PDB file of C-alpha atoms in Angstrom:
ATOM      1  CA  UNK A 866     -62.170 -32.933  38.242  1.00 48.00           C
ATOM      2  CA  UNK A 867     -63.566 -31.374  41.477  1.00 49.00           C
ATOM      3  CA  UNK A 868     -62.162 -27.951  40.165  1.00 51.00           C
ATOM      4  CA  UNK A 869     -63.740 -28.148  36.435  1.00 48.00           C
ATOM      5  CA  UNK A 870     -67.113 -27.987  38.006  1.00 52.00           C
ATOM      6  CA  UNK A 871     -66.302 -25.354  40.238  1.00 54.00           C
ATOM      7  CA  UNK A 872     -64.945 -23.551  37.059  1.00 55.00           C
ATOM      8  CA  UNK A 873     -67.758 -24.356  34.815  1.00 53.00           C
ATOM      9  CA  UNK A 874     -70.482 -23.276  38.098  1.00 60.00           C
ATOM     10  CA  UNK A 875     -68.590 -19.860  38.182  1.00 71.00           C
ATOM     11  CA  UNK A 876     -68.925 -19.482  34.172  1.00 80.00           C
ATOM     12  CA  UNK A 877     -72.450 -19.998  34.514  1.00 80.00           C
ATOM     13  CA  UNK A 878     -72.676 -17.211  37.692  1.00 81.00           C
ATOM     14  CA  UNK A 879     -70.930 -15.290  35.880  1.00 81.00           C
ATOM     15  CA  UNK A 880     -72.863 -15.457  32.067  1.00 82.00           C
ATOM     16  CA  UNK A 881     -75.957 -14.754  34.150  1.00 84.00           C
ATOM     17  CA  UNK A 882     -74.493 -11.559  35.888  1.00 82.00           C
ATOM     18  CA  UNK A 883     -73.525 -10.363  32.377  1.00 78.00           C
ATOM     19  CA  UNK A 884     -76.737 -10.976  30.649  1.00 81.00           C
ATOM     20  CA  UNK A 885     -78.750  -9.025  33.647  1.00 82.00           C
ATOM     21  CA  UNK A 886     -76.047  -6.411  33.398  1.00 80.00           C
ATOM     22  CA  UNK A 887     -76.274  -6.265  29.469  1.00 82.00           C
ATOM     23  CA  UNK A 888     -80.484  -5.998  29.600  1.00 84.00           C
ATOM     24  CA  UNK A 889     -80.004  -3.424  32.401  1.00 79.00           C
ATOM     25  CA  UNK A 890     -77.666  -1.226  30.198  1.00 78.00           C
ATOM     26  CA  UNK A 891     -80.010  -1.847  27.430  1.00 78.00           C
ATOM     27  CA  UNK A 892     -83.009  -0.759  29.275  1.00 76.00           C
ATOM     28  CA  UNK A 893     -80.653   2.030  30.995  1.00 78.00           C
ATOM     29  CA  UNK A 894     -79.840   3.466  27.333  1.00 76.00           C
ATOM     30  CA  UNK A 895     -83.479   3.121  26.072  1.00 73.00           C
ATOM     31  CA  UNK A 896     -84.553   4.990  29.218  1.00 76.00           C
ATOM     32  CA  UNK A 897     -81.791   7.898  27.909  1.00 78.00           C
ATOM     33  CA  UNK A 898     -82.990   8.237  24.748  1.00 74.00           C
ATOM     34  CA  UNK A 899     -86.280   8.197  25.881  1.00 74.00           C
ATOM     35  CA  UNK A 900     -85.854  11.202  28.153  1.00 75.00           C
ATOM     36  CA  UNK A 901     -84.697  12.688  24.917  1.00 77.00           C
ATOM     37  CA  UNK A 902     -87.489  12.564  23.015  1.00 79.00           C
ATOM     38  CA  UNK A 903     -89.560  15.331  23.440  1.00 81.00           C
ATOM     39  CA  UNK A 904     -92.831  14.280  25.782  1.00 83.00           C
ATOM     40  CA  UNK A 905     -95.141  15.598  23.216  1.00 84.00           C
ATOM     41  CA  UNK A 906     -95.474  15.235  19.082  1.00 84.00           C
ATOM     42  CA  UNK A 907     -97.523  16.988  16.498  1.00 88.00           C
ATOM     43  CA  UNK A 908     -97.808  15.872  12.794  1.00 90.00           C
ATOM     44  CA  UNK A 909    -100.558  16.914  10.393  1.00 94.00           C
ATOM     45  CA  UNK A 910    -100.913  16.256   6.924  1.00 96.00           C
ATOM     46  CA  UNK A 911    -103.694  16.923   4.048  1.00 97.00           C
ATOM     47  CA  UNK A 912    -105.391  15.134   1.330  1.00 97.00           C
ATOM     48  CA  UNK A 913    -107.378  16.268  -1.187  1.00 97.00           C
ATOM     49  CA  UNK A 914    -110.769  14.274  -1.839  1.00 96.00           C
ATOM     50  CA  UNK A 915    -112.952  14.315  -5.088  1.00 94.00           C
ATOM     51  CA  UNK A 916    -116.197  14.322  -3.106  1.00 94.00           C
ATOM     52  CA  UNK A 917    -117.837  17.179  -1.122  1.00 92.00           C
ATOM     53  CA  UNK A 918    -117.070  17.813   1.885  1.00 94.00           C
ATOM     54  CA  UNK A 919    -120.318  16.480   3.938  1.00 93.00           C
ATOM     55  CA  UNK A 920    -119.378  13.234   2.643  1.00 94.00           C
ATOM     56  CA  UNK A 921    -115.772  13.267   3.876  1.00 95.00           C
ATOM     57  CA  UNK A 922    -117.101  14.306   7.448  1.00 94.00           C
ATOM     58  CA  UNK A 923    -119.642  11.528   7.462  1.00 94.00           C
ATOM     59  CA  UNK A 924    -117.140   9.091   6.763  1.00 95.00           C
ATOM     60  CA  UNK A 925    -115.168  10.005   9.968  1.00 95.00           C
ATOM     61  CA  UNK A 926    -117.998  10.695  12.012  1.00 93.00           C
ATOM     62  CA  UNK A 927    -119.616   7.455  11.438  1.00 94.00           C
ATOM     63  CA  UNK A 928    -117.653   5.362  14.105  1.00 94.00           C
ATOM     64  CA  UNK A 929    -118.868   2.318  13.607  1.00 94.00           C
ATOM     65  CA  UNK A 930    -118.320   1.389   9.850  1.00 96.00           C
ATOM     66  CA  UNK A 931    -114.450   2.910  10.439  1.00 95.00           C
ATOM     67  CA  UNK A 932    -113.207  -1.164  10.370  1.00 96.00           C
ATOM     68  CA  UNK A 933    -115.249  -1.431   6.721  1.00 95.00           C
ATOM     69  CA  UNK A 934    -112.222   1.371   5.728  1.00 96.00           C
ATOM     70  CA  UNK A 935    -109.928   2.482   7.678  1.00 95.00           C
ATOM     71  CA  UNK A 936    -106.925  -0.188   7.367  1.00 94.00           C
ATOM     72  CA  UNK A 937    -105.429   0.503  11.070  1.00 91.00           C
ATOM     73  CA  UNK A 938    -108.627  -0.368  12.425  1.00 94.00           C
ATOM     74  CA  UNK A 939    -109.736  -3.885  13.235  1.00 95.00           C
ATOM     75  CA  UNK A 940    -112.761  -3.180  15.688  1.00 95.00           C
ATOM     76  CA  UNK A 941    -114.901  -1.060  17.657  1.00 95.00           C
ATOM     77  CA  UNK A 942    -117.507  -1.295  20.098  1.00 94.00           C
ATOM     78  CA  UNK A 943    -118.782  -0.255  23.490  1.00 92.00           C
ATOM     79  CA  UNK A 944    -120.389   2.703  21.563  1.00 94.00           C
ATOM     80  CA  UNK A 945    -121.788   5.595  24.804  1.00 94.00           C
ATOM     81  CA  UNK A 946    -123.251   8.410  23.697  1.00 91.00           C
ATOM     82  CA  UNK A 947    -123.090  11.363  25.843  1.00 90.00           C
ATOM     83  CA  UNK A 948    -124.617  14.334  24.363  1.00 87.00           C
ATOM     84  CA  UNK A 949    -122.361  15.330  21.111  1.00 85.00           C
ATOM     85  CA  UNK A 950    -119.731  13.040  22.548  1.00 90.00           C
ATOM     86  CA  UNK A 951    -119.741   9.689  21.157  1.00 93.00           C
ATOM     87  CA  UNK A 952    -116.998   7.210  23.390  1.00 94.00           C
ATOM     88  CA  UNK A 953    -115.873   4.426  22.194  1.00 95.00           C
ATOM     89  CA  UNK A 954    -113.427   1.787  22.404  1.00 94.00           C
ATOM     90  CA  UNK A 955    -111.118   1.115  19.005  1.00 93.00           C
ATOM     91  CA  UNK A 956    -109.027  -2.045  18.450  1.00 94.00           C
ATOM     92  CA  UNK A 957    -105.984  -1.190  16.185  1.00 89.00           C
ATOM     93  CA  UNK A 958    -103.124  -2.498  14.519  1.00 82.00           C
ATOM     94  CA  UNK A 959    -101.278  -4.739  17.114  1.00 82.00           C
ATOM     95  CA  UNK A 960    -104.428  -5.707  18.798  1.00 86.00           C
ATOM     96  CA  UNK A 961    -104.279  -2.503  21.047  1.00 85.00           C
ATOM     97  CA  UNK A 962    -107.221  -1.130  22.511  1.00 91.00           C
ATOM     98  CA  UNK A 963    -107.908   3.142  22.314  1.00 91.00           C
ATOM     99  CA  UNK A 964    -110.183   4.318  24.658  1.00 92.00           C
ATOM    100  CA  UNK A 965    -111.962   6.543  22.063  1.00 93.00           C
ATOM    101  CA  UNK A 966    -113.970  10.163  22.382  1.00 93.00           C
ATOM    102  CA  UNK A 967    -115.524  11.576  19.376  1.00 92.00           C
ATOM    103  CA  UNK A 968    -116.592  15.531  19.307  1.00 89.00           C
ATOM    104  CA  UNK A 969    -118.406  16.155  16.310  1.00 84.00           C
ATOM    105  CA  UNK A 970    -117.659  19.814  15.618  1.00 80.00           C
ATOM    106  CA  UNK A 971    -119.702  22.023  13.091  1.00 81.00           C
ATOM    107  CA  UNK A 972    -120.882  20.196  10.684  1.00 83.00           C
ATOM    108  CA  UNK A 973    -119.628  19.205   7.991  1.00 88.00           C
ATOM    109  CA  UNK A 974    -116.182  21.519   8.782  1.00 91.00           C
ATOM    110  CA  UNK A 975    -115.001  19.235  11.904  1.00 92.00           C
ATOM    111  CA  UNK A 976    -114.534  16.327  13.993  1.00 93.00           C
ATOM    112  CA  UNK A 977    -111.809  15.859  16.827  1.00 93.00           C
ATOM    113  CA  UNK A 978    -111.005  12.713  18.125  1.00 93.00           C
ATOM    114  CA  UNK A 979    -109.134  11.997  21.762  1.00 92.00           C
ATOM    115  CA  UNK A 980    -107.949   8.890  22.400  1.00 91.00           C
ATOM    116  CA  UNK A 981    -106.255   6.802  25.205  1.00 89.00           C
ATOM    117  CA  UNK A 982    -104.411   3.707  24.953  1.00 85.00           C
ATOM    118  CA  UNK A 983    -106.068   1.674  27.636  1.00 78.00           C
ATOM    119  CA  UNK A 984    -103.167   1.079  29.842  1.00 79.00           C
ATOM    120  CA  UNK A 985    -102.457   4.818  29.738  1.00 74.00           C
ATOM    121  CA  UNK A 986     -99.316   4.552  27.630  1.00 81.00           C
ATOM    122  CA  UNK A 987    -100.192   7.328  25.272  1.00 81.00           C
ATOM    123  CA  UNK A 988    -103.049   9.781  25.242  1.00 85.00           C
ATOM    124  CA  UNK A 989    -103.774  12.496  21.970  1.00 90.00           C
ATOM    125  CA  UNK A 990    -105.974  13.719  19.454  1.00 93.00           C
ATOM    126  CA  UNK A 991    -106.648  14.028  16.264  1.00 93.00           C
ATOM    127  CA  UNK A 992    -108.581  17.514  14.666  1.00 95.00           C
ATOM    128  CA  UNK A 993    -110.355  17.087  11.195  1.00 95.00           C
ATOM    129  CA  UNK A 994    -110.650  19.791   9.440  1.00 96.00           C
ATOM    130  CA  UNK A 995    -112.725  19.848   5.798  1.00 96.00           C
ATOM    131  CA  UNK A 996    -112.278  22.915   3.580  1.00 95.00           C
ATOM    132  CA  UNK A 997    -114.054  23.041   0.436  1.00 94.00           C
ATOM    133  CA  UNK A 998    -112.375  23.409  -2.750  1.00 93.00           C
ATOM    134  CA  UNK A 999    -113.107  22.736  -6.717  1.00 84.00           C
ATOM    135  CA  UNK A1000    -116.639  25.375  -6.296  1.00 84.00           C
ATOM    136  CA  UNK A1001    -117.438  23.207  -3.647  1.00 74.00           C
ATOM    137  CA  UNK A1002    -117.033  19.453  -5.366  1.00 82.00           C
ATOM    138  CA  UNK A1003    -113.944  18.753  -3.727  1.00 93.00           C
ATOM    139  CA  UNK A1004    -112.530  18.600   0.229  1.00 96.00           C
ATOM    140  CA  UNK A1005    -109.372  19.353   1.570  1.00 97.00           C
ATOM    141  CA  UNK A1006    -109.305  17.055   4.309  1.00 97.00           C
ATOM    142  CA  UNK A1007    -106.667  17.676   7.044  1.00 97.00           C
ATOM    143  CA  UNK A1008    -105.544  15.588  10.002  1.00 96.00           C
ATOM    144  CA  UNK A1009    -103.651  17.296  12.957  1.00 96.00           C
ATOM    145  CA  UNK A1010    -102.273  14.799  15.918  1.00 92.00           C
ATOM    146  CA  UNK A1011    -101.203  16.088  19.242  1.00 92.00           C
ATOM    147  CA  UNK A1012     -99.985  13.382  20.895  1.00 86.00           C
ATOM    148  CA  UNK A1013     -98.281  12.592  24.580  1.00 85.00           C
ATOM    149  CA  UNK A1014     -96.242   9.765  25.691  1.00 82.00           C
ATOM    150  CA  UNK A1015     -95.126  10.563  29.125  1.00 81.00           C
ATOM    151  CA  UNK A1016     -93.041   6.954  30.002  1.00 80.00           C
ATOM    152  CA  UNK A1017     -89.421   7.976  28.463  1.00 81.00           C
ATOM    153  CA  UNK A1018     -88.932   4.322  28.221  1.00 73.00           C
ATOM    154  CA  UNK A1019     -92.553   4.073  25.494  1.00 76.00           C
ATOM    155  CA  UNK A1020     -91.223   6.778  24.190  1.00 77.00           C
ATOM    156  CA  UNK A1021     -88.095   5.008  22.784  1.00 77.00           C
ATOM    157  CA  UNK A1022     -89.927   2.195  21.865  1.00 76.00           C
ATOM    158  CA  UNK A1023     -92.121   4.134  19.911  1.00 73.00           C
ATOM    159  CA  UNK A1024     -89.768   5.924  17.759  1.00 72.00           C
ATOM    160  CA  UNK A1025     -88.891   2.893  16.391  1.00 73.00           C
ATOM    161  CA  UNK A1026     -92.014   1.252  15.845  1.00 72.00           C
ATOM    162  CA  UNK A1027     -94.231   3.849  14.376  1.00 73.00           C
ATOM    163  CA  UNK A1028     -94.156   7.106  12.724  1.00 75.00           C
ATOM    164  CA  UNK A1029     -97.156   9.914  13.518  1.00 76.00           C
ATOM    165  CA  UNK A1030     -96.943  10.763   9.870  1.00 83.00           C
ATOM    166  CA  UNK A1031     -97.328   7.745   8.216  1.00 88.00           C
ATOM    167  CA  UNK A1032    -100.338   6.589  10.757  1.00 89.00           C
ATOM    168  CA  UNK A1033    -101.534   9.749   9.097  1.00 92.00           C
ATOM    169  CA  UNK A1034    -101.181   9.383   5.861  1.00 95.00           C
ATOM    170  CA  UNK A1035    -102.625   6.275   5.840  1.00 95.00           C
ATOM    171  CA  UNK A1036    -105.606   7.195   7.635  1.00 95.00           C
ATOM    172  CA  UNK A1037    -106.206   9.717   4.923  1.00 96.00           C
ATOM    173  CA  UNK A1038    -105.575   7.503   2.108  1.00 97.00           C
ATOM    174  CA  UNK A1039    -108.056   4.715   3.225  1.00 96.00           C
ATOM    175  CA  UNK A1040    -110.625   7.860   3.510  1.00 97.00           C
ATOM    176  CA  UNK A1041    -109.784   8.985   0.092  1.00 96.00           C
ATOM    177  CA  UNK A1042    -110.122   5.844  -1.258  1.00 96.00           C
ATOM    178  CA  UNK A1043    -113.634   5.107   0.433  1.00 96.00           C
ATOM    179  CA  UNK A1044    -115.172   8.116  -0.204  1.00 95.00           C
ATOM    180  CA  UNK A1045    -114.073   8.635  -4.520  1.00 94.00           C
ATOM    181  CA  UNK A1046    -115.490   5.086  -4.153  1.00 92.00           C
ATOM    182  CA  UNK A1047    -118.935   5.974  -3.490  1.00 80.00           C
ATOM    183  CA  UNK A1048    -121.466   7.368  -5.702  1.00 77.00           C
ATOM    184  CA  UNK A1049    -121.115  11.080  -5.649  1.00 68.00           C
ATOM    185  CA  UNK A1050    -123.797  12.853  -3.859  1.00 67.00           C
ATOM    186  CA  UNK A1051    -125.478  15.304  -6.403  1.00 59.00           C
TER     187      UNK A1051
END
């Protein structure tokens, strides 16, 4: 009897090792892949919106009604204005918290947006650019991100979680949506 326990003692040394050994190769391999990811991304995509374009660029530039709209945002605050930068912080999807700056370009052709996940897992920005098409009536709106993720491990993580292009995409469909909404502005 004396030796079962000194079996079943050893089993349980020895499921432990394997486990730590088995979450240590995981995290090893995710740390590989990581590495080959490349450190920085950019996506960009366009939508075209029937209003004009000083309507799109008021919709982005106005900060603080982005939660009324835009679905990946669920709050902002802590609004400092420092000349023609406007920082804030943003509260997205997943209850992560973007350290927000806000250049308003030339009006209405413009906006860029930096941003920095608060525990300085990923930094980038986003550039707005609003052409005018349809004699004016109508806005091509397009969204570049340049984005950096320098922890190979977040990295990893990241390419399986979320997709620069979709976050995009979306983005640009809640704005489409919100502005053909509104009343056009004569």
């Amino acid at each position: 009897m004396g030796d079962d326990k000194k079996k079943g003692g050893i089993g349980l040394v020895k499921l432990l090792v394997y486990g730590v050994l088995l979450i240590a190769a995981c995290g090893g391999g995710l740390f590989i892949y990581g590495s080959s990811i490349p450190e920085e991304h950019l996506a960009s995509s366009s939508i075209e919106v029937d209003r004009w374009p000083l309507e799109c660029y008021d919709l982005v530039a106005d900060a603080q009604n982005l939660p009324k709209w835009a679905s990946s945002v669920k709050e902002v605050r802590d609004f400092k204005k420092d000349g023609d930068k406007l920082t804030y912080t943003q509260v997205v999807s997943g209850n992560m918290e973007l350290i927000t700056t806000q250049t308003n370009g030339f009006r209405p052709n413009e906006i860029t947006i930096e941003v920095r996940e608060a525990n300085d897992k990923f930094s980038g920005k986003w550039a707005f650019k609003f052409t005018p098409i349809k004699d004016g009536k109508g806005t091509k709106v397009t969204l570049t991100e340049m984005g950096k993720t320098p922890n190979p491990l977040m990295r990893a993580i990241g390419s399986f979680m979320m997709n620069p292009e979709d976050t995009i995409k979306q983005y640009l469909q809640d704005l489409k949506k919100q502005a053909e909404s509104k009343k056009p502005t004569s």
